[in-house]
Amino acid sequence: VALLASGYKKAPPDTAFIVSGLRRRIELSPVPADLILAFTGSGIDAAEAISGPLRPGETHIIKAGSLGRDCGAAALPVVIVASSDAKARKIFIGFNKNISDGVIQSIALASSRN
């Protein structure tokens, strides 16, 4: 799950970079993985401008601010890597240019724990 800012006017510039990096890493992952992009804003057009159209294995959630609050997210973006039994295995908070590298390692580790 990637919890991303999608403001009323414009999302932070790193948001599209994160979406692109996550998609690339999931495509390269030796383990099949689904991607849930959860956007805090309520604008579908703003979310689609960031992410583009849905791809196979993806889900987009709009107006996900309450999800962030429920998960205790104090900063965005937040990427939660979960195993197939829905247990959170790794959480990345805040922007990091190497976040997608950490995600691919976490996907492999999460799948090995099942």
mmCIF file of N, CA and C in Angstrom:
data_model
loop_
_atom_site.group_PDB
_atom_site.id
_atom_site.type_symbol
_atom_site.label_atom_id
_atom_site.label_comp_id
_atom_site.label_asym_id
_atom_site.label_seq_id
_atom_site.Cartn_x
_atom_site.Cartn_y
_atom_site.Cartn_z
ATOM 1 N N VAL A 1 0.858 -1.166 0.000
ATOM 2 C CA VAL A 1 0.000 0.000 0.000
ATOM 3 C C VAL A 1 0.897 1.220 0.000
ATOM 4 N N ALA A 2 0.657 2.131 -0.904
ATOM 5 C CA ALA A 2 1.379 3.396 -0.924
ATOM 6 C C ALA A 2 0.377 4.501 -0.626
ATOM 7 N N LEU A 3 0.521 5.184 0.494
ATOM 8 C CA LEU A 3 -0.334 6.296 0.870
ATOM 9 C C LEU A 3 0.347 7.565 0.391
ATOM 10 N N LEU A 4 -0.308 8.254 -0.548
ATOM 11 C CA LEU A 4 0.319 9.368 -1.247
ATOM 12 C C LEU A 4 -0.518 10.634 -1.148
ATOM 13 N N ALA A 5 0.155 11.774 -1.108
ATOM 14 C CA ALA A 5 -0.536 13.056 -1.110
ATOM 15 C C ALA A 5 -1.009 13.357 -2.525
ATOM 16 N N SER A 6 -2.237 13.816 -2.632
ATOM 17 C CA SER A 6 -2.755 14.299 -3.914
ATOM 18 C C SER A 6 -3.635 15.492 -3.604
ATOM 19 N N GLY A 7 -2.986 16.628 -3.411
ATOM 20 C CA GLY A 7 -3.675 17.842 -2.985
ATOM 21 C C GLY A 7 -4.676 18.349 -3.986
ATOM 22 N N TYR A 8 -5.348 19.380 -3.576
ATOM 23 C CA TYR A 8 -6.404 19.958 -4.406
ATOM 24 C C TYR A 8 -5.853 20.602 -5.666
ATOM 25 N N LYS A 9 -4.656 21.182 -5.581
ATOM 26 C CA LYS A 9 -4.090 21.858 -6.739
ATOM 27 C C LYS A 9 -2.991 21.035 -7.383
ATOM 28 N N LYS A 10 -2.041 20.599 -6.585
ATOM 29 C CA LYS A 10 -0.905 19.871 -7.156
ATOM 30 C C LYS A 10 -0.257 19.003 -6.079
ATOM 31 N N ALA A 11 0.067 17.785 -6.442
ATOM 32 C CA ALA A 11 0.739 16.875 -5.511
ATOM 33 C C ALA A 11 2.219 17.228 -5.445
ATOM 34 N N PRO A 12 2.892 16.849 -4.367
ATOM 35 C CA PRO A 12 4.336 17.069 -4.302
ATOM 36 C C PRO A 12 5.026 16.415 -5.500
ATOM 37 N N PRO A 13 6.094 17.022 -6.005
ATOM 38 C CA PRO A 13 6.745 16.506 -7.211
ATOM 39 C C PRO A 13 7.290 15.092 -7.083
ATOM 40 N N ASP A 14 7.582 14.649 -5.879
ATOM 41 C CA ASP A 14 8.139 13.308 -5.714
ATOM 42 C C ASP A 14 7.083 12.211 -5.797
ATOM 43 N N THR A 15 5.801 12.554 -5.778
ATOM 44 C CA THR A 15 4.738 11.548 -5.757
ATOM 45 C C THR A 15 4.734 10.694 -7.023
ATOM 46 N N ALA A 16 4.789 11.329 -8.182
ATOM 47 C CA ALA A 16 4.811 10.577 -9.441
ATOM 48 C C ALA A 16 6.087 9.737 -9.534
ATOM 49 N N PHE A 17 7.198 10.248 -9.025
ATOM 50 C CA PHE A 17 8.461 9.520 -9.009
ATOM 51 C C PHE A 17 8.323 8.241 -8.178
ATOM 52 N N ILE A 18 7.659 8.337 -7.040
ATOM 53 C CA ILE A 18 7.463 7.173 -6.173
ATOM 54 C C ILE A 18 6.586 6.144 -6.855
ATOM 55 N N VAL A 19 5.485 6.586 -7.460
ATOM 56 C CA VAL A 19 4.590 5.650 -8.158
ATOM 57 C C VAL A 19 5.351 4.928 -9.260
ATOM 58 N N SER A 20 6.100 5.657 -10.038
ATOM 59 C CA SER A 20 6.875 5.064 -11.133
ATOM 60 C C SER A 20 7.898 4.058 -10.599
ATOM 61 N N GLY A 21 8.602 4.432 -9.541
ATOM 62 C CA GLY A 21 9.601 3.538 -8.958
ATOM 63 C C GLY A 21 8.990 2.275 -8.384
ATOM 64 N N LEU A 22 7.859 2.414 -7.703
ATOM 65 C CA LEU A 22 7.194 1.235 -7.147
ATOM 66 C C LEU A 22 6.743 0.291 -8.255
ATOM 67 N N ARG A 23 6.173 0.857 -9.299
ATOM 68 C CA ARG A 23 5.736 0.009 -10.430
ATOM 69 C C ARG A 23 6.911 -0.730 -11.048
ATOM 70 N N ARG A 24 8.008 -0.034 -11.261
ATOM 71 C CA ARG A 24 9.193 -0.671 -11.853
ATOM 72 C C ARG A 24 9.683 -1.819 -10.978
ATOM 73 N N ARG A 25 9.760 -1.573 -9.686
ATOM 74 C CA ARG A 25 10.270 -2.601 -8.778
ATOM 75 C C ARG A 25 9.335 -3.799 -8.676
ATOM 76 N N ILE A 26 8.053 -3.555 -8.695
ATOM 77 C CA ILE A 26 7.104 -4.665 -8.647
ATOM 78 C C ILE A 26 7.200 -5.496 -9.929
ATOM 79 N N GLU A 27 7.390 -4.829 -11.064
ATOM 80 C CA GLU A 27 7.568 -5.560 -12.327
ATOM 81 C C GLU A 27 8.823 -6.432 -12.285
ATOM 82 N N LEU A 28 9.867 -5.957 -11.611
ATOM 83 C CA LEU A 28 11.130 -6.693 -11.528
ATOM 84 C C LEU A 28 11.158 -7.721 -10.403
ATOM 85 N N SER A 29 10.186 -7.660 -9.526
ATOM 86 C CA SER A 29 10.174 -8.535 -8.362
ATOM 87 C C SER A 29 10.050 -9.998 -8.774
ATOM 88 N N PRO A 30 10.824 -10.878 -8.146
ATOM 89 C CA PRO A 30 10.705 -12.307 -8.435
ATOM 90 C C PRO A 30 9.425 -12.901 -7.842
ATOM 91 N N VAL A 31 8.772 -12.124 -6.993
ATOM 92 C CA VAL A 31 7.553 -12.563 -6.324
ATOM 93 C C VAL A 31 6.396 -11.702 -6.827
ATOM 94 N N PRO A 32 5.264 -12.307 -7.207
ATOM 95 C CA PRO A 32 4.132 -11.491 -7.635
ATOM 96 C C PRO A 32 3.653 -10.591 -6.500
ATOM 97 N N ALA A 33 3.330 -9.361 -6.834
ATOM 98 C CA ALA A 33 2.871 -8.409 -5.816
ATOM 99 C C ALA A 33 1.806 -7.497 -6.413
ATOM 100 N N ASP A 34 0.849 -7.120 -5.596
ATOM 101 C CA ASP A 34 -0.176 -6.158 -5.987
ATOM 102 C C ASP A 34 0.206 -4.803 -5.418
ATOM 103 N N LEU A 35 -0.250 -3.748 -6.077
ATOM 104 C CA LEU A 35 0.044 -2.388 -5.638
ATOM 105 C C LEU A 35 -1.267 -1.669 -5.367
ATOM 106 N N ILE A 36 -1.397 -1.144 -4.158
ATOM 107 C CA ILE A 36 -2.545 -0.322 -3.806
ATOM 108 C C ILE A 36 -2.038 1.095 -3.628
ATOM 109 N N LEU A 37 -2.537 2.000 -4.470
ATOM 110 C CA LEU A 37 -2.170 3.406 -4.371
ATOM 111 C C LEU A 37 -3.318 4.129 -3.685
ATOM 112 N N ALA A 38 -3.092 4.628 -2.494
ATOM 113 C CA ALA A 38 -4.113 5.315 -1.718
ATOM 114 C C ALA A 38 -3.777 6.801 -1.699
ATOM 115 N N PHE A 39 -4.651 7.613 -2.279
ATOM 116 C CA PHE A 39 -4.420 9.048 -2.397
ATOM 117 C C PHE A 39 -5.236 9.795 -1.354
ATOM 118 N N THR A 40 -4.616 10.767 -0.696
ATOM 119 C CA THR A 40 -5.294 11.497 0.376
ATOM 120 C C THR A 40 -6.350 12.462 -0.145
ATOM 121 N N GLY A 41 -6.169 12.962 -1.338
ATOM 122 C CA GLY A 41 -7.119 13.920 -1.897
ATOM 123 C C GLY A 41 -8.383 13.255 -2.402
ATOM 124 N N SER A 42 -9.373 14.083 -2.703
ATOM 125 C CA SER A 42 -10.646 13.548 -3.175
ATOM 126 C C SER A 42 -10.807 13.653 -4.685
ATOM 127 N N GLY A 43 -9.832 14.206 -5.359
ATOM 128 C CA GLY A 43 -9.937 14.396 -6.800
ATOM 129 C C GLY A 43 -9.436 13.198 -7.590
ATOM 130 N N ILE A 44 -10.337 12.548 -8.288
ATOM 131 C CA ILE A 44 -9.959 11.404 -9.121
ATOM 132 C C ILE A 44 -9.009 11.849 -10.227
ATOM 133 N N ASP A 45 -9.301 13.007 -10.821
ATOM 134 C CA ASP A 45 -8.448 13.491 -11.905
ATOM 135 C C ASP A 45 -7.021 13.764 -11.421
ATOM 136 N N ALA A 46 -6.898 14.313 -10.211
ATOM 137 C CA ALA A 46 -5.561 14.592 -9.656
ATOM 138 C C ALA A 46 -4.801 13.293 -9.411
ATOM 139 N N ALA A 47 -5.492 12.289 -8.891
ATOM 140 C CA ALA A 47 -4.846 10.999 -8.643
ATOM 141 C C ALA A 47 -4.417 10.340 -9.955
ATOM 142 N N GLU A 48 -5.282 10.390 -10.956
ATOM 143 C CA GLU A 48 -4.940 9.784 -12.242
ATOM 144 C C GLU A 48 -3.836 10.555 -12.951
ATOM 145 N N ALA A 49 -3.743 11.864 -12.707
ATOM 146 C CA ALA A 49 -2.648 12.646 -13.295
ATOM 147 C C ALA A 49 -1.312 12.195 -12.724
ATOM 148 N N ILE A 50 -1.319 11.771 -11.470
ATOM 149 C CA ILE A 50 -0.095 11.296 -10.822
ATOM 150 C C ILE A 50 0.243 9.878 -11.269
ATOM 151 N N SER A 51 -0.765 9.013 -11.258
ATOM 152 C CA SER A 51 -0.512 7.582 -11.452
ATOM 153 C C SER A 51 -0.753 7.081 -12.863
ATOM 154 N N GLY A 52 -1.534 7.801 -13.634
ATOM 155 C CA GLY A 52 -1.943 7.277 -14.932
ATOM 156 C C GLY A 52 -3.015 6.224 -14.739
ATOM 157 N N PRO A 53 -3.358 5.503 -15.779
ATOM 158 C CA PRO A 53 -4.434 4.505 -15.658
ATOM 159 C C PRO A 53 -4.017 3.306 -14.803
ATOM 160 N N LEU A 54 -5.014 2.647 -14.266
ATOM 161 C CA LEU A 54 -4.763 1.412 -13.500
ATOM 162 C C LEU A 54 -4.043 0.392 -14.360
ATOM 163 N N ARG A 55 -3.187 -0.361 -13.726
ATOM 164 C CA ARG A 55 -2.509 -1.477 -14.381
ATOM 165 C C ARG A 55 -2.994 -2.767 -13.740
ATOM 166 N N PRO A 56 -2.783 -3.900 -14.404
ATOM 167 C CA PRO A 56 -3.170 -5.170 -13.780
ATOM 168 C C PRO A 56 -2.490 -5.329 -12.417
ATOM 169 N N GLY A 57 -3.245 -5.777 -11.435
ATOM 170 C CA GLY A 57 -2.708 -5.966 -10.092
ATOM 171 C C GLY A 57 -2.686 -4.704 -9.254
ATOM 172 N N GLU A 58 -3.312 -3.632 -9.738
ATOM 173 C CA GLU A 58 -3.328 -2.378 -9.000
ATOM 174 C C GLU A 58 -4.737 -2.013 -8.555
ATOM 175 N N THR A 59 -4.791 -1.297 -7.461
ATOM 176 C CA THR A 59 -6.030 -0.714 -6.963
ATOM 177 C C THR A 59 -5.728 0.721 -6.587
ATOM 178 N N HIS A 60 -6.624 1.627 -6.933
ATOM 179 C CA HIS A 60 -6.493 3.025 -6.529
ATOM 180 C C HIS A 60 -7.586 3.339 -5.525
ATOM 181 N N ILE A 61 -7.214 3.987 -4.438
ATOM 182 C CA ILE A 61 -8.166 4.439 -3.434
ATOM 183 C C ILE A 61 -8.063 5.957 -3.371
ATOM 184 N N ILE A 62 -9.205 6.616 -3.474
ATOM 185 C CA ILE A 62 -9.261 8.072 -3.434
ATOM 186 C C ILE A 62 -9.830 8.488 -2.077
ATOM 187 N N LYS A 63 -9.393 9.644 -1.585
ATOM 188 C CA LYS A 63 -9.852 10.200 -0.305
ATOM 189 C C LYS A 63 -9.479 9.268 0.847
ATOM 190 N N ALA A 64 -8.218 8.924 0.902
ATOM 191 C CA ALA A 64 -7.725 7.948 1.877
ATOM 192 C C ALA A 64 -7.056 8.596 3.085
ATOM 193 N N GLY A 65 -7.394 9.838 3.365
ATOM 194 C CA GLY A 65 -6.799 10.511 4.514
ATOM 195 C C GLY A 65 -7.067 9.785 5.821
ATOM 196 N N SER A 66 -8.273 9.229 5.965
ATOM 197 C CA SER A 66 -8.585 8.505 7.200
ATOM 198 C C SER A 66 -7.751 7.231 7.314
ATOM 199 N N LEU A 67 -7.406 6.624 6.195
ATOM 200 C CA LEU A 67 -6.518 5.463 6.224
ATOM 201 C C LEU A 67 -5.172 5.859 6.818
ATOM 202 N N GLY A 68 -4.670 7.003 6.401
ATOM 203 C CA GLY A 68 -3.406 7.494 6.939
ATOM 204 C C GLY A 68 -3.485 7.758 8.431
ATOM 205 N N ARG A 69 -4.571 8.379 8.854
ATOM 206 C CA ARG A 69 -4.737 8.631 10.292
ATOM 207 C C ARG A 69 -4.836 7.318 11.059
ATOM 208 N N ASP A 70 -5.607 6.360 10.534
ATOM 209 C CA ASP A 70 -5.763 5.071 11.209
ATOM 210 C C ASP A 70 -4.444 4.306 11.311
ATOM 211 N N CYS A 71 -3.576 4.512 10.330
ATOM 212 C CA CYS A 71 -2.269 3.839 10.329
ATOM 213 C C CYS A 71 -1.225 4.638 11.102
ATOM 214 N N GLY A 72 -1.594 5.824 11.574
ATOM 215 C CA GLY A 72 -0.665 6.647 12.340
ATOM 216 C C GLY A 72 0.358 7.365 11.495
ATOM 217 N N ALA A 73 0.048 7.616 10.234
ATOM 218 C CA ALA A 73 1.003 8.271 9.334
ATOM 219 C C ALA A 73 1.148 9.744 9.718
ATOM 220 N N ALA A 74 2.326 10.123 10.166
ATOM 221 C CA ALA A 74 2.598 11.505 10.538
ATOM 222 C C ALA A 74 3.185 12.291 9.369
ATOM 223 N N ALA A 75 3.668 11.594 8.357
ATOM 224 C CA ALA A 75 4.263 12.222 7.181
ATOM 225 C C ALA A 75 3.939 11.368 5.962
ATOM 226 N N LEU A 76 3.917 12.000 4.809
ATOM 227 C CA LEU A 76 3.670 11.284 3.558
ATOM 228 C C LEU A 76 4.889 11.438 2.672
ATOM 229 N N PRO A 77 5.141 10.516 1.797
ATOM 230 C CA PRO A 77 4.391 9.289 1.542
ATOM 231 C C PRO A 77 4.692 8.212 2.587
ATOM 232 N N VAL A 78 3.813 7.238 2.619
ATOM 233 C CA VAL A 78 4.007 6.045 3.437
ATOM 234 C C VAL A 78 3.825 4.843 2.522
ATOM 235 N N VAL A 79 4.749 3.912 2.572
ATOM 236 C CA VAL A 79 4.640 2.668 1.810
ATOM 237 C C VAL A 79 4.658 1.525 2.818
ATOM 238 N N ILE A 80 3.609 0.720 2.767
ATOM 239 C CA ILE A 80 3.491 -0.426 3.667
ATOM 240 C C ILE A 80 3.605 -1.692 2.830
ATOM 241 N N VAL A 81 4.578 -2.517 3.128
ATOM 242 C CA VAL A 81 4.737 -3.802 2.444
ATOM 243 C C VAL A 81 4.098 -4.855 3.344
ATOM 244 N N ALA A 82 3.112 -5.545 2.809
ATOM 245 C CA ALA A 82 2.404 -6.566 3.575
ATOM 246 C C ALA A 82 2.561 -7.917 2.905
ATOM 247 N N SER A 83 2.529 -8.958 3.717
ATOM 248 C CA SER A 83 2.584 -10.316 3.185
ATOM 249 C C SER A 83 1.187 -10.734 2.738
ATOM 250 N N SER A 84 1.084 -11.870 2.100
ATOM 251 C CA SER A 84 -0.211 -12.315 1.571
ATOM 252 C C SER A 84 -1.225 -12.613 2.672
ATOM 253 N N ASP A 85 -0.759 -12.754 3.910
ATOM 254 C CA ASP A 85 -1.698 -12.945 5.019
ATOM 255 C C ASP A 85 -2.091 -11.609 5.658
ATOM 256 N N ALA A 86 -1.811 -10.508 4.974
ATOM 257 C CA ALA A 86 -2.208 -9.148 5.351
ATOM 258 C C ALA A 86 -1.486 -8.608 6.585
ATOM 259 N N LYS A 87 -0.335 -9.136 6.904
ATOM 260 C CA LYS A 87 0.455 -8.604 8.008
ATOM 261 C C LYS A 87 1.473 -7.609 7.453
ATOM 262 N N ALA A 88 1.533 -6.442 8.073
ATOM 263 C CA ALA A 88 2.523 -5.448 7.665
ATOM 264 C C ALA A 88 3.915 -5.971 7.999
ATOM 265 N N ARG A 89 4.787 -5.986 7.014
ATOM 266 C CA ARG A 89 6.141 -6.510 7.207
ATOM 267 C C ARG A 89 7.201 -5.416 7.236
ATOM 268 N N LYS A 90 6.935 -4.310 6.536
ATOM 269 C CA LYS A 90 7.904 -3.212 6.496
ATOM 270 C C LYS A 90 7.137 -1.934 6.176
ATOM 271 N N ILE A 91 7.521 -0.844 6.823
ATOM 272 C CA ILE A 91 6.887 0.447 6.590
ATOM 273 C C ILE A 91 7.968 1.468 6.277
ATOM 274 N N PHE A 92 7.773 2.200 5.198
ATOM 275 C CA PHE A 92 8.676 3.272 4.796
ATOM 276 C C PHE A 92 7.908 4.585 4.958
ATOM 277 N N ILE A 93 8.474 5.536 5.687
ATOM 278 C CA ILE A 93 7.807 6.812 5.934
ATOM 279 C C ILE A 93 8.656 7.937 5.371
ATOM 280 N N GLY A 94 8.005 8.810 4.608
ATOM 281 C CA GLY A 94 8.681 9.960 4.045
ATOM 282 C C GLY A 94 9.383 9.646 2.737
ATOM 283 N N PHE A 95 9.759 10.691 2.040
ATOM 284 C CA PHE A 95 10.399 10.532 0.736
ATOM 285 C C PHE A 95 11.856 10.116 0.895
ATOM 286 N N ASN A 96 12.240 9.149 0.084
ATOM 287 C CA ASN A 96 13.614 8.669 0.025
ATOM 288 C C ASN A 96 13.843 8.235 -1.413
ATOM 289 N N LYS A 97 14.865 8.743 -2.050
ATOM 290 C CA LYS A 97 15.067 8.416 -3.465
ATOM 291 C C LYS A 97 15.342 6.937 -3.698
ATOM 292 N N ASN A 98 15.693 6.184 -2.658
ATOM 293 C CA ASN A 98 15.951 4.748 -2.779
ATOM 294 C C ASN A 98 14.803 3.892 -2.244
ATOM 295 N N ILE A 99 13.647 4.498 -2.071
ATOM 296 C CA ILE A 99 12.528 3.778 -1.467
ATOM 297 C C ILE A 99 12.139 2.542 -2.275
ATOM 298 N N SER A 100 12.174 2.639 -3.588
ATOM 299 C CA SER A 100 11.749 1.493 -4.390
ATOM 300 C C SER A 100 12.711 0.318 -4.253
ATOM 301 N N ASP A 101 13.996 0.579 -4.026
ATOM 302 C CA ASP A 101 14.945 -0.515 -3.793
ATOM 303 C C ASP A 101 14.619 -1.243 -2.491
ATOM 304 N N GLY A 102 14.295 -0.479 -1.467
ATOM 305 C CA GLY A 102 13.910 -1.085 -0.199
ATOM 306 C C GLY A 102 12.630 -1.887 -0.309
ATOM 307 N N VAL A 103 11.721 -1.420 -1.146
ATOM 308 C CA VAL A 103 10.443 -2.114 -1.323
ATOM 309 C C VAL A 103 10.652 -3.482 -1.967
ATOM 310 N N ILE A 104 11.486 -3.572 -2.988
ATOM 311 C CA ILE A 104 11.680 -4.870 -3.652
ATOM 312 C C ILE A 104 12.319 -5.867 -2.691
ATOM 313 N N GLN A 105 13.240 -5.425 -1.854
ATOM 314 C CA GLN A 105 13.834 -6.325 -0.862
ATOM 315 C C GLN A 105 12.782 -6.766 0.157
ATOM 316 N N SER A 106 11.929 -5.841 0.548
ATOM 317 C CA SER A 106 10.894 -6.154 1.529
ATOM 318 C C SER A 106 9.839 -7.104 0.978
ATOM 319 N N ILE A 107 9.530 -6.981 -0.314
ATOM 320 C CA ILE A 107 8.569 -7.895 -0.939
ATOM 321 C C ILE A 107 9.117 -9.321 -0.880
ATOM 322 N N ALA A 108 10.364 -9.469 -1.228
ATOM 323 C CA ALA A 108 10.975 -10.806 -1.201
ATOM 324 C C ALA A 108 10.993 -11.368 0.216
ATOM 325 N N LEU A 109 11.341 -10.550 1.194
ATOM 326 C CA LEU A 109 11.373 -11.010 2.575
ATOM 327 C C LEU A 109 9.972 -11.337 3.091
ATOM 328 N N ALA A 110 8.987 -10.510 2.747
ATOM 329 C CA ALA A 110 7.613 -10.753 3.202
ATOM 330 C C ALA A 110 7.085 -12.066 2.640
ATOM 331 N N SER A 111 7.423 -12.372 1.401
ATOM 332 C CA SER A 111 6.920 -13.603 0.794
ATOM 333 C C SER A 111 7.595 -14.822 1.403
ATOM 334 N N SER A 112 8.826 -14.671 1.879
ATOM 335 C CA SER A 112 9.524 -15.812 2.457
ATOM 336 C C SER A 112 9.041 -16.133 3.876
ATOM 337 N N ARG A 113 8.304 -15.214 4.484
ATOM 338 C CA ARG A 113 7.797 -15.412 5.847
ATOM 339 C C ARG A 113 6.455 -16.104 5.874
ATOM 340 N N ASN A 114 5.861 -16.323 4.736
ATOM 341 C CA ASN A 114 4.533 -16.986 4.704
ATOM 342 C C ASN A 114 4.658 -18.483 4.809
#
